Tab-separated table of C-alpha atoms in Angstrom:
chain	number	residue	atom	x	y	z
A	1	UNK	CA	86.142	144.099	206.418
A	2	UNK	CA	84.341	146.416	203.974
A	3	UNK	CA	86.682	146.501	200.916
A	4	UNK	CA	85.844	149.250	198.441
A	5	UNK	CA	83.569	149.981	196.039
A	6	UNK	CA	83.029	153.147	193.406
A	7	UNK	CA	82.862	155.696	196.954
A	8	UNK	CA	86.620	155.054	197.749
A	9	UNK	CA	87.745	157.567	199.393
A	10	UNK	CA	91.390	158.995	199.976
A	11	UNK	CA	93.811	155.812	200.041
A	12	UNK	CA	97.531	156.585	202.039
A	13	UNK	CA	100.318	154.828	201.480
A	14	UNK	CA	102.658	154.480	204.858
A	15	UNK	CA	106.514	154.945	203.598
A	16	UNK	CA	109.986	155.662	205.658
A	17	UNK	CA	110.986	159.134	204.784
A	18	UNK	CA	114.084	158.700	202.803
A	19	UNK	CA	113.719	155.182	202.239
A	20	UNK	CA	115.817	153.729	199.129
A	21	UNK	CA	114.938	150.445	199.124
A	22	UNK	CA	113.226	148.187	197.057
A	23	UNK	CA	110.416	148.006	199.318
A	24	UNK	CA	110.066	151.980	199.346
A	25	UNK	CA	110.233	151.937	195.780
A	26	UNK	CA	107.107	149.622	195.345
A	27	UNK	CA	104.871	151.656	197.808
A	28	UNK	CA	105.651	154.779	195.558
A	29	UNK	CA	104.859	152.354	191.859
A	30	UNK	CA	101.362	151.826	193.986
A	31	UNK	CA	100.758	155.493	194.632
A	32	UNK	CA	102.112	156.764	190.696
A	33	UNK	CA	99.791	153.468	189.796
A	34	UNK	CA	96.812	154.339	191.723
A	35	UNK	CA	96.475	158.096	190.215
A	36	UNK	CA	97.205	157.041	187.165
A	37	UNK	CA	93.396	155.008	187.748
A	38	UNK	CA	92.202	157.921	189.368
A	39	UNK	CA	92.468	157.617	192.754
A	40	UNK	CA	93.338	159.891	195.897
A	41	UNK	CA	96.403	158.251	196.912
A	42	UNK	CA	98.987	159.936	199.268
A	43	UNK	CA	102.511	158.956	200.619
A	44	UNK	CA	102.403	159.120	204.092
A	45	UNK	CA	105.795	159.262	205.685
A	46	UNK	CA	106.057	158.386	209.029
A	47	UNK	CA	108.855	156.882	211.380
A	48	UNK	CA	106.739	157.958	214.742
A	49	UNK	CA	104.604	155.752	217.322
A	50	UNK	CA	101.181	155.813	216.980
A	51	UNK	CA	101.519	157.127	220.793
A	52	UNK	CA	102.865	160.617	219.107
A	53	UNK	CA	100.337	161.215	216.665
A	54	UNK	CA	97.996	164.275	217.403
A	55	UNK	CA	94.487	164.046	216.920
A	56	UNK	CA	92.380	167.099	215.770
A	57	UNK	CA	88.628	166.858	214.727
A	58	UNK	CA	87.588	167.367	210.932
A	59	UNK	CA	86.110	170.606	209.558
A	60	UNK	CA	82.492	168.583	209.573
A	61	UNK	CA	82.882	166.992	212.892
A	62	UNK	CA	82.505	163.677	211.488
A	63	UNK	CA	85.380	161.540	211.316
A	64	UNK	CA	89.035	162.367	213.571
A	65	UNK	CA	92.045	163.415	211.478
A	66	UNK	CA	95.548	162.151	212.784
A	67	UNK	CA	98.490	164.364	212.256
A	68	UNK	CA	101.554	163.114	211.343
A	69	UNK	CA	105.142	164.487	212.476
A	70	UNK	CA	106.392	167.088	209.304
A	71	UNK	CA	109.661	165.680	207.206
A	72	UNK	CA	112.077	167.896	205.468
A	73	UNK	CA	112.182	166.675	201.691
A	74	UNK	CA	110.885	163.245	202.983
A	75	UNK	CA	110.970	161.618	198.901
A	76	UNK	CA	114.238	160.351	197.887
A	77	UNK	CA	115.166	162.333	194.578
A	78	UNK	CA	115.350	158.700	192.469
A	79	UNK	CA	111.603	158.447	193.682
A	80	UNK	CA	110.341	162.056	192.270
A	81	UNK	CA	109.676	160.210	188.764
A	82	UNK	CA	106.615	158.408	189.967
A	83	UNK	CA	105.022	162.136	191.091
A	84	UNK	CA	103.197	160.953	194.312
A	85	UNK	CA	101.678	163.846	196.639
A	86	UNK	CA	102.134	162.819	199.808
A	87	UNK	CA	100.131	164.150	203.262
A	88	UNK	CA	100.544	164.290	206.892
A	89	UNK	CA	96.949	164.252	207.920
A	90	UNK	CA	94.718	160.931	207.908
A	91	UNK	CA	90.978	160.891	208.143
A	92	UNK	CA	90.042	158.045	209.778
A	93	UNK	CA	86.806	157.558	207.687
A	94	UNK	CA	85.591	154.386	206.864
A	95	UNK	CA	85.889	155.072	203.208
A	96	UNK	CA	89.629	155.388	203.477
A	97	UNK	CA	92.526	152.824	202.788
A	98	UNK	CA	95.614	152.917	204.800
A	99	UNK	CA	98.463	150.361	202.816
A	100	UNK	CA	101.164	149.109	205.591
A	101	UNK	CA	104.746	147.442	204.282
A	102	UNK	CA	104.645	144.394	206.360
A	103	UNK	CA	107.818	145.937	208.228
A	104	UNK	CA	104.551	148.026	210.097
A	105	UNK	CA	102.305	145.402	211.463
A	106	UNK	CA	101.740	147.191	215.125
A	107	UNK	CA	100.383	150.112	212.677
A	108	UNK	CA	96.879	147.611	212.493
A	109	UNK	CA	95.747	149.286	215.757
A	110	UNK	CA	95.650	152.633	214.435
A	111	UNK	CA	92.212	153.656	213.065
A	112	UNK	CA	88.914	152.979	213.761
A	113	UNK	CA	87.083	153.118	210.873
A	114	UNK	CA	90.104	152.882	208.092
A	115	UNK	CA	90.384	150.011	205.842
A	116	UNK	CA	93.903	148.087	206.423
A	117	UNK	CA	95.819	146.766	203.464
A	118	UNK	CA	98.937	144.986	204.703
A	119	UNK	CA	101.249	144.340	201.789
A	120	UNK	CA	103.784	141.623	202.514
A	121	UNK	CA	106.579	143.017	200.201
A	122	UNK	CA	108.861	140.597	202.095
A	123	UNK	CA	108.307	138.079	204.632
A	124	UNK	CA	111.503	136.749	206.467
A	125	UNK	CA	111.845	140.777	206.913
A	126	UNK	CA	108.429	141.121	208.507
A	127	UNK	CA	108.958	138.266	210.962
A	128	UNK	CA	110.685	140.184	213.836
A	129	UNK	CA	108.267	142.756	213.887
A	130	UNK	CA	104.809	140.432	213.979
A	131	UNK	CA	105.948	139.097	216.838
A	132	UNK	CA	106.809	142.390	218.334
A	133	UNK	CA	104.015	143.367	217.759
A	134	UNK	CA	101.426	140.918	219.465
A	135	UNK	CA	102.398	137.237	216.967
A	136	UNK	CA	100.023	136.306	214.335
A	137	UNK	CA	97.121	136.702	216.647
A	138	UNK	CA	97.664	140.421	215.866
A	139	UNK	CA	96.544	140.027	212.312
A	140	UNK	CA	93.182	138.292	213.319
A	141	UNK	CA	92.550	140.685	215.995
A	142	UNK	CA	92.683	143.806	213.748
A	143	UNK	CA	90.713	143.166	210.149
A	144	UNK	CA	92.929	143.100	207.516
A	145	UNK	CA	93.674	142.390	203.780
A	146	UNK	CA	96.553	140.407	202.672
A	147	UNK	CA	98.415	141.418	200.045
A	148	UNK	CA	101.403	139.353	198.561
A	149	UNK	CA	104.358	140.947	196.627
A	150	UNK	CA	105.563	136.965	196.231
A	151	UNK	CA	104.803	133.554	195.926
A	152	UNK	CA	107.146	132.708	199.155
A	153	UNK	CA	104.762	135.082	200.935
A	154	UNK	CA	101.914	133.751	199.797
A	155	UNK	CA	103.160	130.285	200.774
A	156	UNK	CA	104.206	131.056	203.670
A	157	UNK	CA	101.168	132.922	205.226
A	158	UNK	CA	99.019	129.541	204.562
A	159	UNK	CA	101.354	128.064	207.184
A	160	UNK	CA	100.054	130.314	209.482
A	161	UNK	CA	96.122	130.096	208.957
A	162	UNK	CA	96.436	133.223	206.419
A	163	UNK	CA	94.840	131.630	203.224
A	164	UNK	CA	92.660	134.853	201.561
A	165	UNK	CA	96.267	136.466	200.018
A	166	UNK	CA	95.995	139.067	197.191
A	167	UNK	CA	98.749	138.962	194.377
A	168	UNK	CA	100.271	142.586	194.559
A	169	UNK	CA	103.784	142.333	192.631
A	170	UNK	CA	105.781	145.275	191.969
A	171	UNK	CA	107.898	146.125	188.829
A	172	UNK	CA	111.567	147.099	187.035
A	173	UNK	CA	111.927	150.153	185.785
A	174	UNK	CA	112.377	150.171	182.018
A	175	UNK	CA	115.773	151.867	181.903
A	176	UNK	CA	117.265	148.341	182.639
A	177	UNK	CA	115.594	147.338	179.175
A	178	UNK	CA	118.501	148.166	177.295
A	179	UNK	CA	120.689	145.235	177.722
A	180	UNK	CA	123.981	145.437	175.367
A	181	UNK	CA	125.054	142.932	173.009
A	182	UNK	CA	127.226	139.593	174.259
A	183	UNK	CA	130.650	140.886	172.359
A	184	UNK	CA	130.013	144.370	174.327
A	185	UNK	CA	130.087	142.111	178.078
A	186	UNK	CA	133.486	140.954	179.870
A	187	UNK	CA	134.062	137.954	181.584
A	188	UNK	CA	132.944	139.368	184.952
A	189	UNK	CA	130.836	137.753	188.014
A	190	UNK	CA	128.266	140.538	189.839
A	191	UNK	CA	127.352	139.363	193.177
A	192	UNK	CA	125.243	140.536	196.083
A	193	UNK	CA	126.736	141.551	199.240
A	194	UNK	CA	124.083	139.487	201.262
A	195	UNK	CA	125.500	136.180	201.155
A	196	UNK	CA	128.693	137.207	199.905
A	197	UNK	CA	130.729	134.760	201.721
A	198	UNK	CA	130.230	132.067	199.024
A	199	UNK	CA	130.391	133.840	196.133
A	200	UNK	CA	133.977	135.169	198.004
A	201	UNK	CA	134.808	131.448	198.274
A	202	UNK	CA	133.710	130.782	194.726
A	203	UNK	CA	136.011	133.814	193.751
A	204	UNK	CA	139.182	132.411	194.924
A	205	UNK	CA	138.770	129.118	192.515
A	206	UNK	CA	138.503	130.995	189.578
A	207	UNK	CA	140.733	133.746	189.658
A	208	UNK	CA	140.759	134.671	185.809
A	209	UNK	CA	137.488	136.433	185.947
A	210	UNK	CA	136.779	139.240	187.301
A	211	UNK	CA	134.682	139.033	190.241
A	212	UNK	CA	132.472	142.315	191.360
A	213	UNK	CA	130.915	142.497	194.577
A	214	UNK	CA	127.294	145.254	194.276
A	215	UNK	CA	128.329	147.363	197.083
A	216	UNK	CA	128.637	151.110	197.753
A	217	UNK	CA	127.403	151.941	193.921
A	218	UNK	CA	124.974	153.795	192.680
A	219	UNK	CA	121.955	152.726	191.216
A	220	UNK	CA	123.507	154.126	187.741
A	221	UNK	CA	126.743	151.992	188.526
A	222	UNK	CA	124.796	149.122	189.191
A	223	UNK	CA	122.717	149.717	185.668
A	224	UNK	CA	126.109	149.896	184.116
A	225	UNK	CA	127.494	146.558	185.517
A	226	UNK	CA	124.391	144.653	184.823
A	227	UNK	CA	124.614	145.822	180.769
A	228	UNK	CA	128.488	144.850	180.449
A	229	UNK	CA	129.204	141.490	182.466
A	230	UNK	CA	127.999	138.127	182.309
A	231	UNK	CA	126.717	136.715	185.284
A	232	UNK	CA	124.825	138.278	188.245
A	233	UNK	CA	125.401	135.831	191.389
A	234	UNK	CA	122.983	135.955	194.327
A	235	UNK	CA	123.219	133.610	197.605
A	236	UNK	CA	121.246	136.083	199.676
A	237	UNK	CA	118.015	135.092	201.620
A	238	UNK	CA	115.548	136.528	198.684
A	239	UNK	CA	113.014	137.462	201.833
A	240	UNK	CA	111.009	138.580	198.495
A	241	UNK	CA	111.011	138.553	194.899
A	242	UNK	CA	113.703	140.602	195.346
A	243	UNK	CA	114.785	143.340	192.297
A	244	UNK	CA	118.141	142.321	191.471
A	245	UNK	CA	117.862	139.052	190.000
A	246	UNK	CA	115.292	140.651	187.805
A	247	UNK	CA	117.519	143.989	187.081
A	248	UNK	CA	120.436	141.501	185.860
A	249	UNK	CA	118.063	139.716	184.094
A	250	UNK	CA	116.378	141.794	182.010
A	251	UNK	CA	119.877	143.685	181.362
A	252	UNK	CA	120.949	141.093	179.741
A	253	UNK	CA	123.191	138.807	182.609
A	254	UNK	CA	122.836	135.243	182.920
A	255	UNK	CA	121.604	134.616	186.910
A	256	UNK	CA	122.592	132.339	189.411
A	257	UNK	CA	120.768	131.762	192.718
A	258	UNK	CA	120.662	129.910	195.883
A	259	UNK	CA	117.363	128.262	197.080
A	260	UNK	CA	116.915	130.249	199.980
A	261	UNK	CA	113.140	132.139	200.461
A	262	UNK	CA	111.504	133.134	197.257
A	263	UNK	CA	114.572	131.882	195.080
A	264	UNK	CA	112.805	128.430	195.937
A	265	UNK	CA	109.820	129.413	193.942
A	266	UNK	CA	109.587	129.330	190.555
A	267	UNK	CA	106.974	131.498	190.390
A	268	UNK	CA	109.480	134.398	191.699
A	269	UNK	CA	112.793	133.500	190.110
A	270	UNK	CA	111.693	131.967	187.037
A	271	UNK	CA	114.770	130.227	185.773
A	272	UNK	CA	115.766	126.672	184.821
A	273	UNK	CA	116.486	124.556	187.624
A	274	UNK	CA	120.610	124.119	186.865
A	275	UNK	CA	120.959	127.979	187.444
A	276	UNK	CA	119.755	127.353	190.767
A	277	UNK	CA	122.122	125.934	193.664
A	278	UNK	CA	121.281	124.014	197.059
A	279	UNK	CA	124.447	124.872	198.392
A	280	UNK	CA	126.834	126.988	197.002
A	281	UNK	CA	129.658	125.539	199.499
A	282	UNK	CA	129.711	122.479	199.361
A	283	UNK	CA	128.420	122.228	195.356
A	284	UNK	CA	131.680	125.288	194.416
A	285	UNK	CA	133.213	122.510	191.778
A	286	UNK	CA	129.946	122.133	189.765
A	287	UNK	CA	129.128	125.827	189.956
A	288	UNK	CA	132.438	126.885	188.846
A	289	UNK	CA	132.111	124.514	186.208
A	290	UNK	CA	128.868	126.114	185.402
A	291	UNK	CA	130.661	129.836	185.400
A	292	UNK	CA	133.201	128.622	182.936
A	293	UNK	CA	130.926	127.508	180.657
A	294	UNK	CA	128.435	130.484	180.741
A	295	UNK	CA	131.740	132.529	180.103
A	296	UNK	CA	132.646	130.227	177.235
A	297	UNK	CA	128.938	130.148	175.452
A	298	UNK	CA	127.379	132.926	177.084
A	299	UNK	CA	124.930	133.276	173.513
A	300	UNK	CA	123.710	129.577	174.617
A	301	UNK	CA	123.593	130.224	178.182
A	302	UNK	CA	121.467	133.809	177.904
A	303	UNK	CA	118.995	132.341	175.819
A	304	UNK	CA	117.649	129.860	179.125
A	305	UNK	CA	116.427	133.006	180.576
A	306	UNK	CA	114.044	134.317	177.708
A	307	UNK	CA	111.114	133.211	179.689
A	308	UNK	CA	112.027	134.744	182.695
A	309	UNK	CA	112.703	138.460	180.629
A	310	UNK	CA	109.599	138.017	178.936
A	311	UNK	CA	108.146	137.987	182.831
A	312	UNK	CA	110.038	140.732	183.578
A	313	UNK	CA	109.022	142.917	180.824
A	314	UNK	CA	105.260	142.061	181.435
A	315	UNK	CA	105.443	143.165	185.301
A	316	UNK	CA	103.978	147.003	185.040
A	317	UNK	CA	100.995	145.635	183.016
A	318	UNK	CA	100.358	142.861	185.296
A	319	UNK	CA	100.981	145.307	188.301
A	320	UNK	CA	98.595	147.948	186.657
A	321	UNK	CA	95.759	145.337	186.432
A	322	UNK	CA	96.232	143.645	189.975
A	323	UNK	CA	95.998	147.334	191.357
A	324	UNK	CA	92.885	148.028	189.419
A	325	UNK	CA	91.257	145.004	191.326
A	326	UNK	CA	92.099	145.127	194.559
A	327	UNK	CA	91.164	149.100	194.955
């Protein structure tokens, strides 16, 4: 494929309207990113089959221009901050870049001159839809550039023949970067509603804390919970470098993780090894034993995940370099 130079043209960023997810939140850091280094990038937000898009010629006759289906206040209000304009008209123009969540990998076909970035911002996620969408032949039957929001993805694509992956991580806000002091946090256990069921378990052998399931909040409650408790528990499938291990993190919790998808990697969750359990079932004594002690020297206990803040805090720099060089 032709990747771009200095004549870049327009670059569109494909989005769910409405979307509040982490996922929708990174494609709108890319487009706040991308102006911020000058370039024409536009949210694009689309929930339509290429089937219904209209095509009308551009004013020169050169190049077609797709027109996407009009949304009603498409941006989610949390999402205004990053100031992205977004359009519902593509020119298909060989100097254009069209980015694709990897939840959109039948969107290859549309185009015939566009550049494709396909940014794996998950991958167990993605699975179901490559091979709706034609398998992994798909991806070498429609030129494409890989780009990897993890080291799990990256990982993982080798395993499929997909070895030219571009690092492409996304970043935490800075209001979490106000963690509050250990005498200001209670004895309470945050957990993740995906892969509840062992933390639930977990719960009923230690009854003296307070155990708070991350469910039906808002993102402010959330903020809140992460600067006042102690522990942030997550058995979920971590299809990515997911945001809430990081959130806790940085606001000050102590983390504790399965070793499912990117949790494996150090690279992604980058805490010691004891924080980090095979199987929360079967292993409940030792990690109880582990929550009782965290609750007991939490001062001892928080300073194991230094490394891992310092990470955190580093992530819009990294992200605003990585961004530079791939467009």
């Amino acid at each position: 494929m032709k990747y771009p130079s200095n004549k870049v043209g327009n670059i569109y960023i494909f989005c769910m309207p409405k979307g509040r997810t982490g996922g929708p939140e990174a494609l709108h850091q890319l487009g706040s990113t991308l102006r911020s280094l000058g370039k024409n990038a536009y949210m694009v937000y689309i929930n339509c089959e290429i089937p219904d898009l209209q095509k009308k010629r551009s004013a020169n006759g050169l190049h077609d221009v797709y027109e996407f289906k009009k949304f009603d206040d498409p941006i989610v209000p949390d999402y205004m901050k990053y100031g992205v304009p977004y359009t519902y008209d593509i020119i298909d123009a060989p100097e254009n870049i069209i980015v694709l969540p990897e939840v959109w990998s039948y969107w290859l076909q549309f185009g015939e001159h566009l550049q494709k970035y396909f940014w794996w911002l998950s991958y167990d996620n993605a699975l179901s839809f490559v091979h709706a969408s034609g398998g992994w032949d798909n991806f070498h039957r429609h030129d494409c550039r890989h780009l990897v929001q993890s080291e799990y993805a990256k990982v993982s694509l080798r395993n499929h023949g997909i070895n030219e992956v571009y690092p492409l991580f996304d970043f935490i806000g800075s209001n979490y970067f106000v963690p509050s002091p250990s005498d200001k946090r209670v004895n309470r256990i945050l957990y993740n509603h995906k892969g509840a069921a062992p933390a639930q378990k977990l719960a009923e052998m230690a009854p003296e804390f307070i155990w708070q399931p991350l469910i039906g909040l808002t993102s402010e409650e959330v903020w809140s919970f992460f600067r006042t408790s102690k522990i942030y528990m997550d058995f979920g499938y971590h299809p990515g470098k997911d945001r809430m291990p990081r959130e806790a993190a940085i606001s000050g919790c102590c983390v504790i993780t399965g070793l499912r998808g990117a949790a494996r990697h150090f690279e992604d969750i980058s805490i010691p090894g004891k924080y980090k359990v095979e199987d929360p079932e079967q292993d409940a004594a030792k990690v109880i034993d582990l929550v009782r002690d965290i609750m007991e020297n939490f001062d001892d206990h928080s300073d194991a995940f230094e490394y891992y803040r310092r990470k955190i805090l580093s992530e819009r720099e990294e992200f605003f370099l990585q961004a530079r060089n791939l467009f």
